[in-house]
Amino acid sequence: MEIQWHESLATGVDTIDNQHKEIFARISGLVNMDIENLDPEKKEVELHKVLRFLGGYVLDHFKTEEGFMTQYHYPDYDSHKKEHIEFLKSYSSLVRMFEKEGATDLIVTATQNQAVDWLVKHIKGTDQRLGAFLKSI
Ligand SMILES: [Fe+2]
Ligand SMILES: [Fe+2]
């Protein structure tokens, strides 16, 4: 699995795009990792690092977007925020799994999928719609 920020993910709002770029850069270590050929300690360290990052920076990033939405009275605030909450719920269950079982291949793969699939889908639809709205006002 590979992950890289690409122009097709741009929202057109620099603050948001720069944060998305940072997220991609920070999770790429885990996402691009070949779990079959990695020693367990490295897996544990990488996963822990990414989970901590997701719970911190990504939370702040959501707040940035939600701040824009409130400030400019974005009409789709509720549904956008709901997606952020869904992400945080899945994130919390990953953390609970990790705390209980450590960096099993299942958790590493689930985090990779969660991070990539959710983020790409959310950015390409929901965040880009927000970007288009912010640019239109
Ligand atoms: Fe968002
Ligand atoms: Fe976003």
PDB file of C-alpha atoms and ligand atoms in Angstrom:
ATOM      1  CA  MET A   1       0.000   0.000   0.000  1.00  0.00           C
ATOM      2  CA  GLU A   2       1.297   3.440  -0.909  1.00  0.00           C
ATOM      3  CA  ILE A   3       0.197   6.857   0.170  1.00  0.00           C
ATOM      4  CA  GLN A   4       1.211  10.237  -1.120  1.00  0.00           C
ATOM      5  CA  TRP A   5      -0.484  13.616  -1.276  1.00  0.00           C
ATOM      6  CA  HIS A   6      -1.492  14.480  -4.806  1.00  0.00           C
ATOM      7  CA  GLU A   7      -2.889  17.579  -6.526  1.00  0.00           C
ATOM      8  CA  SER A   8      -6.171  15.722  -7.060  1.00  0.00           C
ATOM      9  CA  LEU A   9      -6.671  15.939  -3.277  1.00  0.00           C
ATOM     10  CA  ALA A  10      -6.414  19.737  -3.183  1.00  0.00           C
ATOM     11  CA  THR A  11      -9.260  21.695  -1.623  1.00  0.00           C
ATOM     12  CA  GLY A  12      -7.860  25.039  -2.806  1.00  0.00           C
ATOM     13  CA  VAL A  13      -7.653  26.354   0.756  1.00  0.00           C
ATOM     14  CA  ASP A  14      -3.989  26.565   1.768  1.00  0.00           C
ATOM     15  CA  THR A  15      -4.467  26.066   5.516  1.00  0.00           C
ATOM     16  CA  ILE A  16      -6.472  22.891   4.929  1.00  0.00           C
ATOM     17  CA  ASP A  17      -4.230  21.577   2.143  1.00  0.00           C
ATOM     18  CA  ASN A  18      -1.078  22.120   4.191  1.00  0.00           C
ATOM     19  CA  GLN A  19      -2.569  20.186   7.093  1.00  0.00           C
ATOM     20  CA  HIS A  20      -3.623  17.368   4.767  1.00  0.00           C
ATOM     21  CA  LYS A  21      -0.079  17.256   3.360  1.00  0.00           C
ATOM     22  CA  GLU A  22       1.312  17.009   6.889  1.00  0.00           C
ATOM     23  CA  ILE A  23      -1.088  14.163   7.701  1.00  0.00           C
ATOM     24  CA  PHE A  24      -0.047  12.223   4.604  1.00  0.00           C
ATOM     25  CA  ALA A  25       3.625  12.796   5.320  1.00  0.00           C
ATOM     26  CA  ARG A  26       3.281  11.621   8.905  1.00  0.00           C
ATOM     27  CA  ILE A  27       1.286   8.472   8.240  1.00  0.00           C
ATOM     28  CA  SER A  28       3.252   7.375   5.187  1.00  0.00           C
ATOM     29  CA  GLY A  29       5.849   5.608   7.353  1.00  0.00           C
ATOM     30  CA  LEU A  30       3.204   3.247   8.662  1.00  0.00           C
ATOM     31  CA  VAL A  31       1.122   3.009   5.548  1.00  0.00           C
ATOM     32  CA  ASN A  32       4.025   2.261   3.218  1.00  0.00           C
ATOM     33  CA  MET A  33       5.388  -0.298   5.631  1.00  0.00           C
ATOM     34  CA  ASP A  34       5.603  -3.870   4.464  1.00  0.00           C
ATOM     35  CA  ILE A  35       4.264  -5.669   7.515  1.00  0.00           C
ATOM     36  CA  GLU A  36       5.311  -9.125   6.405  1.00  0.00           C
ATOM     37  CA  ASN A  37       8.997  -8.248   6.543  1.00  0.00           C
ATOM     38  CA  LEU A  38       9.253  -6.153   9.624  1.00  0.00           C
ATOM     39  CA  ASP A  39      10.428  -6.926  13.116  1.00  0.00           C
ATOM     40  CA  PRO A  40       7.725  -6.676  15.771  1.00  0.00           C
ATOM     41  CA  GLU A  41       9.459  -3.904  17.691  1.00  0.00           C
ATOM     42  CA  LYS A  42       9.560  -1.590  14.663  1.00  0.00           C
ATOM     43  CA  LYS A  43       5.904  -2.345  13.982  1.00  0.00           C
ATOM     44  CA  GLU A  44       4.993  -1.465  17.559  1.00  0.00           C
ATOM     45  CA  VAL A  45       6.944   1.813  17.443  1.00  0.00           C
ATOM     46  CA  GLU A  46       5.501   2.910  14.085  1.00  0.00           C
ATOM     47  CA  LEU A  47       1.940   2.066  15.012  1.00  0.00           C
ATOM     48  CA  HIS A  48       2.200   3.801  18.364  1.00  0.00           C
ATOM     49  CA  LYS A  49       3.639   6.894  16.681  1.00  0.00           C
ATOM     50  CA  VAL A  50       0.870   7.068  14.090  1.00  0.00           C
ATOM     51  CA  LEU A  51      -1.932   6.438  16.575  1.00  0.00           C
ATOM     52  CA  ARG A  52      -0.617   9.221  18.793  1.00  0.00           C
ATOM     53  CA  PHE A  53      -0.362  11.530  15.806  1.00  0.00           C
ATOM     54  CA  LEU A  54      -3.886  10.732  14.609  1.00  0.00           C
ATOM     55  CA  GLY A  55      -5.289  11.448  18.061  1.00  0.00           C
ATOM     56  CA  GLY A  56      -3.496  14.787  18.271  1.00  0.00           C
ATOM     57  CA  TYR A  57      -2.830  16.503  14.977  1.00  0.00           C
ATOM     58  CA  VAL A  58      -5.855  15.076  13.170  1.00  0.00           C
ATOM     59  CA  LEU A  59      -8.107  16.214  15.994  1.00  0.00           C
ATOM     60  CA  ASP A  60      -6.679  19.727  15.667  1.00  0.00           C
ATOM     61  CA  HIS A  61      -7.134  19.537  11.917  1.00  0.00           C
ATOM     62  CA  PHE A  62     -10.821  18.687  12.328  1.00  0.00           C
ATOM     63  CA  LYS A  63     -11.142  21.681  14.643  1.00  0.00           C
ATOM     64  CA  THR A  64      -9.585  23.914  11.977  1.00  0.00           C
ATOM     65  CA  GLU A  65     -12.143  22.802   9.392  1.00  0.00           C
ATOM     66  CA  GLU A  66     -15.008  23.030  11.850  1.00  0.00           C
ATOM     67  CA  GLY A  67     -13.833  26.529  12.778  1.00  0.00           C
ATOM     68  CA  PHE A  68     -14.022  27.601   9.116  1.00  0.00           C
ATOM     69  CA  MET A  69     -17.467  26.046   8.821  1.00  0.00           C
ATOM     70  CA  THR A  70     -18.806  27.887  11.857  1.00  0.00           C
ATOM     71  CA  GLN A  71     -17.163  31.158  10.927  1.00  0.00           C
ATOM     72  CA  TYR A  72     -18.626  31.170   7.424  1.00  0.00           C
ATOM     73  CA  HIS A  73     -21.965  29.508   8.269  1.00  0.00           C
ATOM     74  CA  TYR A  74     -21.333  26.482   6.094  1.00  0.00           C
ATOM     75  CA  PRO A  75     -24.697  24.859   5.329  1.00  0.00           C
ATOM     76  CA  ASP A  76     -23.364  21.258   5.489  1.00  0.00           C
ATOM     77  CA  TYR A  77     -21.658  21.661   8.843  1.00  0.00           C
ATOM     78  CA  ASP A  78     -23.625  18.873  10.550  1.00  0.00           C
ATOM     79  CA  SER A  79     -22.959  16.142   8.013  1.00  0.00           C
ATOM     80  CA  HIS A  80     -19.291  17.124   7.684  1.00  0.00           C
ATOM     81  CA  LYS A  81     -18.804  17.091  11.439  1.00  0.00           C
ATOM     82  CA  LYS A  82     -20.579  13.745  11.654  1.00  0.00           C
ATOM     83  CA  GLU A  83     -17.919  12.218   9.380  1.00  0.00           C
ATOM     84  CA  HIS A  84     -15.180  13.580  11.652  1.00  0.00           C
ATOM     85  CA  ILE A  85     -16.921  12.002  14.638  1.00  0.00           C
ATOM     86  CA  GLU A  86     -17.153   8.667  12.801  1.00  0.00           C
ATOM     87  CA  PHE A  87     -13.406   8.795  12.161  1.00  0.00           C
ATOM     88  CA  LEU A  88     -12.705   9.472  15.825  1.00  0.00           C
ATOM     89  CA  LYS A  89     -14.908   6.554  16.860  1.00  0.00           C
ATOM     90  CA  SER A  90     -13.021   4.120  14.633  1.00  0.00           C
ATOM     91  CA  TYR A  91      -9.791   5.675  15.833  1.00  0.00           C
ATOM     92  CA  SER A  92     -10.740   5.050  19.473  1.00  0.00           C
ATOM     93  CA  SER A  93     -11.504   1.413  18.799  1.00  0.00           C
ATOM     94  CA  LEU A  94      -8.118   1.015  17.097  1.00  0.00           C
ATOM     95  CA  VAL A  95      -6.424   2.498  20.149  1.00  0.00           C
ATOM     96  CA  ARG A  96      -8.328   0.153  22.449  1.00  0.00           C
ATOM     97  CA  MET A  97      -7.333  -2.832  20.285  1.00  0.00           C
ATOM     98  CA  PHE A  98      -3.723  -1.676  20.271  1.00  0.00           C
ATOM     99  CA  GLU A  99      -3.661  -1.241  24.050  1.00  0.00           C
ATOM    100  CA  LYS A 100      -5.051  -4.731  24.527  1.00  0.00           C
ATOM    101  CA  GLU A 101      -3.212  -6.690  21.871  1.00  0.00           C
ATOM    102  CA  GLY A 102      -0.197  -4.637  20.771  1.00  0.00           C
ATOM    103  CA  ALA A 103       0.812  -4.142  17.153  1.00  0.00           C
ATOM    104  CA  THR A 104      -0.746  -7.247  15.635  1.00  0.00           C
ATOM    105  CA  ASP A 105      -0.818  -7.441  11.844  1.00  0.00           C
ATOM    106  CA  LEU A 106      -4.574  -7.101  12.008  1.00  0.00           C
ATOM    107  CA  ILE A 107      -4.366  -3.759  13.819  1.00  0.00           C
ATOM    108  CA  VAL A 108      -1.582  -2.476  11.580  1.00  0.00           C
ATOM    109  CA  THR A 109      -3.621  -3.349   8.487  1.00  0.00           C
ATOM    110  CA  ALA A 110      -6.814  -1.918   9.975  1.00  0.00           C
ATOM    111  CA  THR A 111      -5.008   1.347  10.779  1.00  0.00           C
ATOM    112  CA  GLN A 112      -3.489   1.490   7.309  1.00  0.00           C
ATOM    113  CA  ASN A 113      -6.888   0.977   5.716  1.00  0.00           C
ATOM    114  CA  GLN A 114      -8.669   3.317   8.063  1.00  0.00           C
ATOM    115  CA  ALA A 115      -6.119   6.056   7.567  1.00  0.00           C
ATOM    116  CA  VAL A 116      -5.909   5.785   3.806  1.00  0.00           C
ATOM    117  CA  ASP A 117      -9.429   4.822   2.761  1.00  0.00           C
ATOM    118  CA  TRP A 118     -11.207   7.162   5.104  1.00  0.00           C
ATOM    119  CA  LEU A 119      -8.897  10.113   4.562  1.00  0.00           C
ATOM    120  CA  VAL A 120      -8.809   9.909   0.785  1.00  0.00           C
ATOM    121  CA  LYS A 121     -12.565   9.439   0.544  1.00  0.00           C
ATOM    122  CA  HIS A 122     -13.296  12.224   3.028  1.00  0.00           C
ATOM    123  CA  ILE A 123     -10.867  14.678   1.444  1.00  0.00           C
ATOM    124  CA  LYS A 124     -12.010  13.954  -2.103  1.00  0.00           C
ATOM    125  CA  GLY A 125     -15.666  14.452  -1.302  1.00  0.00           C
ATOM    126  CA  THR A 126     -16.465  16.234   1.910  1.00  0.00           C
ATOM    127  CA  ASP A 127     -13.356  18.416   2.312  1.00  0.00           C
ATOM    128  CA  GLN A 128     -13.261  19.424  -1.346  1.00  0.00           C
ATOM    129  CA  ARG A 129     -16.894  20.534  -1.145  1.00  0.00           C
ATOM    130  CA  LEU A 130     -16.004  22.646   1.875  1.00  0.00           C
ATOM    131  CA  GLY A 131     -13.003  24.053  -0.023  1.00  0.00           C
ATOM    132  CA  ALA A 132     -15.176  24.987  -2.997  1.00  0.00           C
ATOM    133  CA  PHE A 133     -17.627  26.726  -0.670  1.00  0.00           C
ATOM    134  CA  LEU A 134     -14.888  28.680   1.134  1.00  0.00           C
ATOM    135  CA  LYS A 135     -13.422  29.795  -2.179  1.00  0.00           C
ATOM    136  CA  SER A 136     -16.804  30.942  -3.443  1.00  0.00           C
ATOM    137  CA  ILE A 137     -17.437  33.436  -0.629  1.00  0.00           C
TER     138      ILE A 137
HETATM  139 FE    FE B   1     -13.098  17.242   7.017  1.00  0.00          FE
HETATM  140 FE    FE B   2      -9.620  17.403   6.254  1.00  0.00          FE
END
